[in-house]
Amino acid sequence: MGNILFLLGLTLIIGPQKTALFFARRQKLKGTAAFVVGILLILFRWPLVGFLIELYGIFVLFGDFFATIGGFLGNVPVVGPYIQAALDRASGGRRNAELPV
């Protein structure tokens, strides 16, 4: 139920055309297929396998946004520094290490 509400919410926020374009992009097709198959497996009473496949699809679809989300969470008052420290530890302290400047 939450997956369907997620898709409906995304459609309401960015519109149906942009939602369709996002999920139909060539580099996102693998993630879209995994996400849809995961939802179908959950509906066909294979919840664990469906959830794992759907989780893979979410990582492929929204992997580009995780850095942005992490940066935002690091600026949240009170808990932000702790979240930032955990993210730095998880990334191995290599934030922007690949940038030449």
PDB file of C-alpha atoms in Angstrom:
ATOM      1  CA  MET A   1       0.000   0.000   0.000  1.00  0.00           C
ATOM      2  CA  GLY A   2       2.830   2.371   0.850  1.00  0.00           C
ATOM      3  CA  ASN A   3       4.488   1.758  -2.518  1.00  0.00           C
ATOM      4  CA  ILE A   4       1.367   2.711  -4.403  1.00  0.00           C
ATOM      5  CA  LEU A   5       0.913   5.800  -2.236  1.00  0.00           C
ATOM      6  CA  PHE A   6       4.549   6.708  -2.903  1.00  0.00           C
ATOM      7  CA  LEU A   7       3.947   6.565  -6.644  1.00  0.00           C
ATOM      8  CA  LEU A   8       0.745   8.580  -6.328  1.00  0.00           C
ATOM      9  CA  GLY A   9       2.479  11.202  -4.181  1.00  0.00           C
ATOM     10  CA  LEU A  10       5.365  11.496  -6.611  1.00  0.00           C
ATOM     11  CA  THR A  11       2.898  11.917  -9.448  1.00  0.00           C
ATOM     12  CA  LEU A  12       1.013  14.621  -7.572  1.00  0.00           C
ATOM     13  CA  ILE A  13       4.222  16.504  -6.750  1.00  0.00           C
ATOM     14  CA  ILE A  14       6.002  16.505 -10.120  1.00  0.00           C
ATOM     15  CA  GLY A  15       3.093  15.695 -12.435  1.00  0.00           C
ATOM     16  CA  PRO A  16       2.185  12.625 -14.455  1.00  0.00           C
ATOM     17  CA  GLN A  17       4.282  13.471 -17.511  1.00  0.00           C
ATOM     18  CA  LYS A  18       7.500  14.068 -15.569  1.00  0.00           C
ATOM     19  CA  THR A  19       6.880  10.961 -13.471  1.00  0.00           C
ATOM     20  CA  ALA A  20       6.482   8.838 -16.596  1.00  0.00           C
ATOM     21  CA  LEU A  21       9.607  10.396 -18.130  1.00  0.00           C
ATOM     22  CA  PHE A  22      11.594   9.756 -14.944  1.00  0.00           C
ATOM     23  CA  PHE A  23      10.708   6.063 -14.794  1.00  0.00           C
ATOM     24  CA  ALA A  24      11.049   5.551 -18.567  1.00  0.00           C
ATOM     25  CA  ARG A  25      14.570   6.973 -18.986  1.00  0.00           C
ATOM     26  CA  ARG A  26      16.957   4.487 -20.536  1.00  0.00           C
ATOM     27  CA  GLN A  27      19.436   4.552 -17.630  1.00  0.00           C
ATOM     28  CA  LYS A  28      16.577   3.991 -15.135  1.00  0.00           C
ATOM     29  CA  LEU A  29      14.834   1.069 -16.873  1.00  0.00           C
ATOM     30  CA  LYS A  30      16.576  -1.583 -14.774  1.00  0.00           C
ATOM     31  CA  GLY A  31      15.523   0.170 -11.582  1.00  0.00           C
ATOM     32  CA  THR A  32      11.978   0.697 -12.840  1.00  0.00           C
ATOM     33  CA  ALA A  33      11.638  -2.969 -13.758  1.00  0.00           C
ATOM     34  CA  ALA A  34      12.977  -4.082 -10.381  1.00  0.00           C
ATOM     35  CA  PHE A  35      10.650  -1.677  -8.546  1.00  0.00           C
ATOM     36  CA  VAL A  36       7.564  -2.870 -10.449  1.00  0.00           C
ATOM     37  CA  VAL A  37       8.491  -6.552 -10.111  1.00  0.00           C
ATOM     38  CA  GLY A  38       9.045  -6.012  -6.384  1.00  0.00           C
ATOM     39  CA  ILE A  39       5.596  -4.469  -5.986  1.00  0.00           C
ATOM     40  CA  LEU A  40       4.015  -7.328  -7.947  1.00  0.00           C
ATOM     41  CA  LEU A  41       5.826  -9.954  -5.862  1.00  0.00           C
ATOM     42  CA  ILE A  42       4.567  -8.294  -2.687  1.00  0.00           C
ATOM     43  CA  LEU A  43       1.028  -8.311  -4.059  1.00  0.00           C
ATOM     44  CA  PHE A  44       1.406 -12.003  -4.992  1.00  0.00           C
ATOM     45  CA  ARG A  45       2.375 -12.833  -1.385  1.00  0.00           C
ATOM     46  CA  TRP A  46       6.156 -13.025  -1.725  1.00  0.00           C
ATOM     47  CA  PRO A  47       6.887 -10.104   0.610  1.00  0.00           C
ATOM     48  CA  LEU A  48      10.530 -10.708   1.530  1.00  0.00           C
ATOM     49  CA  VAL A  49      11.745 -11.384  -1.996  1.00  0.00           C
ATOM     50  CA  GLY A  50       9.571  -8.569  -3.344  1.00  0.00           C
ATOM     51  CA  PHE A  51      10.906  -6.138  -0.765  1.00  0.00           C
ATOM     52  CA  LEU A  52      14.535  -6.974  -1.562  1.00  0.00           C
ATOM     53  CA  ILE A  53      14.000  -6.617  -5.303  1.00  0.00           C
ATOM     54  CA  GLU A  54      12.090  -3.398  -4.763  1.00  0.00           C
ATOM     55  CA  LEU A  55      14.867  -2.066  -2.516  1.00  0.00           C
ATOM     56  CA  TYR A  56      17.373  -2.713  -5.290  1.00  0.00           C
ATOM     57  CA  GLY A  57      15.107  -0.821  -7.699  1.00  0.00           C
ATOM     58  CA  ILE A  58      14.895   2.133  -5.314  1.00  0.00           C
ATOM     59  CA  PHE A  59      18.686   2.275  -5.012  1.00  0.00           C
ATOM     60  CA  VAL A  60      19.050   2.245  -8.796  1.00  0.00           C
ATOM     61  CA  LEU A  61      16.296   4.815  -9.338  1.00  0.00           C
ATOM     62  CA  PHE A  62      17.108   7.245  -6.556  1.00  0.00           C
ATOM     63  CA  GLY A  63      20.805   6.607  -5.944  1.00  0.00           C
ATOM     64  CA  ASP A  64      21.711  10.016  -7.341  1.00  0.00           C
ATOM     65  CA  PHE A  65      19.640  11.743  -4.666  1.00  0.00           C
ATOM     66  CA  PHE A  66      21.219  10.083  -1.626  1.00  0.00           C
ATOM     67  CA  ALA A  67      24.116  12.547  -1.497  1.00  0.00           C
ATOM     68  CA  THR A  68      21.665  15.448  -1.587  1.00  0.00           C
ATOM     69  CA  ILE A  69      19.532  13.903   1.145  1.00  0.00           C
ATOM     70  CA  GLY A  70      22.630  13.267   3.260  1.00  0.00           C
ATOM     71  CA  GLY A  71      23.756  16.869   2.866  1.00  0.00           C
ATOM     72  CA  PHE A  72      20.336  18.112   3.900  1.00  0.00           C
ATOM     73  CA  LEU A  73      20.176  15.807   6.932  1.00  0.00           C
ATOM     74  CA  GLY A  74      23.619  16.992   8.005  1.00  0.00           C
ATOM     75  CA  ASN A  75      22.248  20.535   8.338  1.00  0.00           C
ATOM     76  CA  VAL A  76      19.297  19.616  10.565  1.00  0.00           C
ATOM     77  CA  PRO A  77      19.583  21.346  13.962  1.00  0.00           C
ATOM     78  CA  VAL A  78      20.490  19.265  17.041  1.00  0.00           C
ATOM     79  CA  VAL A  79      20.877  15.868  15.318  1.00  0.00           C
ATOM     80  CA  GLY A  80      22.581  17.097  12.122  1.00  0.00           C
ATOM     81  CA  PRO A  81      26.166  16.880  13.385  1.00  0.00           C
ATOM     82  CA  TYR A  82      25.607  13.285  14.513  1.00  0.00           C
ATOM     83  CA  ILE A  83      24.103  12.331  11.183  1.00  0.00           C
ATOM     84  CA  GLN A  84      26.948  14.084   9.366  1.00  0.00           C
ATOM     85  CA  ALA A  85      29.546  12.226  11.458  1.00  0.00           C
ATOM     86  CA  ALA A  86      27.836   8.892  10.733  1.00  0.00           C
ATOM     87  CA  LEU A  87      27.720   9.642   7.009  1.00  0.00           C
ATOM     88  CA  ASP A  88      31.391  10.640   6.999  1.00  0.00           C
ATOM     89  CA  ARG A  89      32.294   7.439   8.813  1.00  0.00           C
ATOM     90  CA  ALA A  90      30.192   5.341   6.422  1.00  0.00           C
ATOM     91  CA  SER A  91      31.766   6.948   3.353  1.00  0.00           C
ATOM     92  CA  GLY A  92      35.267   6.449   4.704  1.00  0.00           C
ATOM     93  CA  GLY A  93      35.877  10.178   5.126  1.00  0.00           C
ATOM     94  CA  ARG A  94      36.313  10.645   1.368  1.00  0.00           C
ATOM     95  CA  ARG A  95      33.838  13.468   0.894  1.00  0.00           C
ATOM     96  CA  ASN A  96      34.711  15.298  -2.328  1.00  0.00           C
ATOM     97  CA  ALA A  97      38.023  13.437  -2.468  1.00  0.00           C
ATOM     98  CA  GLU A  98      37.708  12.936  -6.214  1.00  0.00           C
ATOM     99  CA  LEU A  99      37.422  16.661  -6.925  1.00  0.00           C
ATOM    100  CA  PRO A 100      40.632  18.223  -8.263  1.00  0.00           C
ATOM    101  CA  VAL A 101      40.133  21.568  -6.492  1.00  0.00           C
TER     102      VAL A 101
END
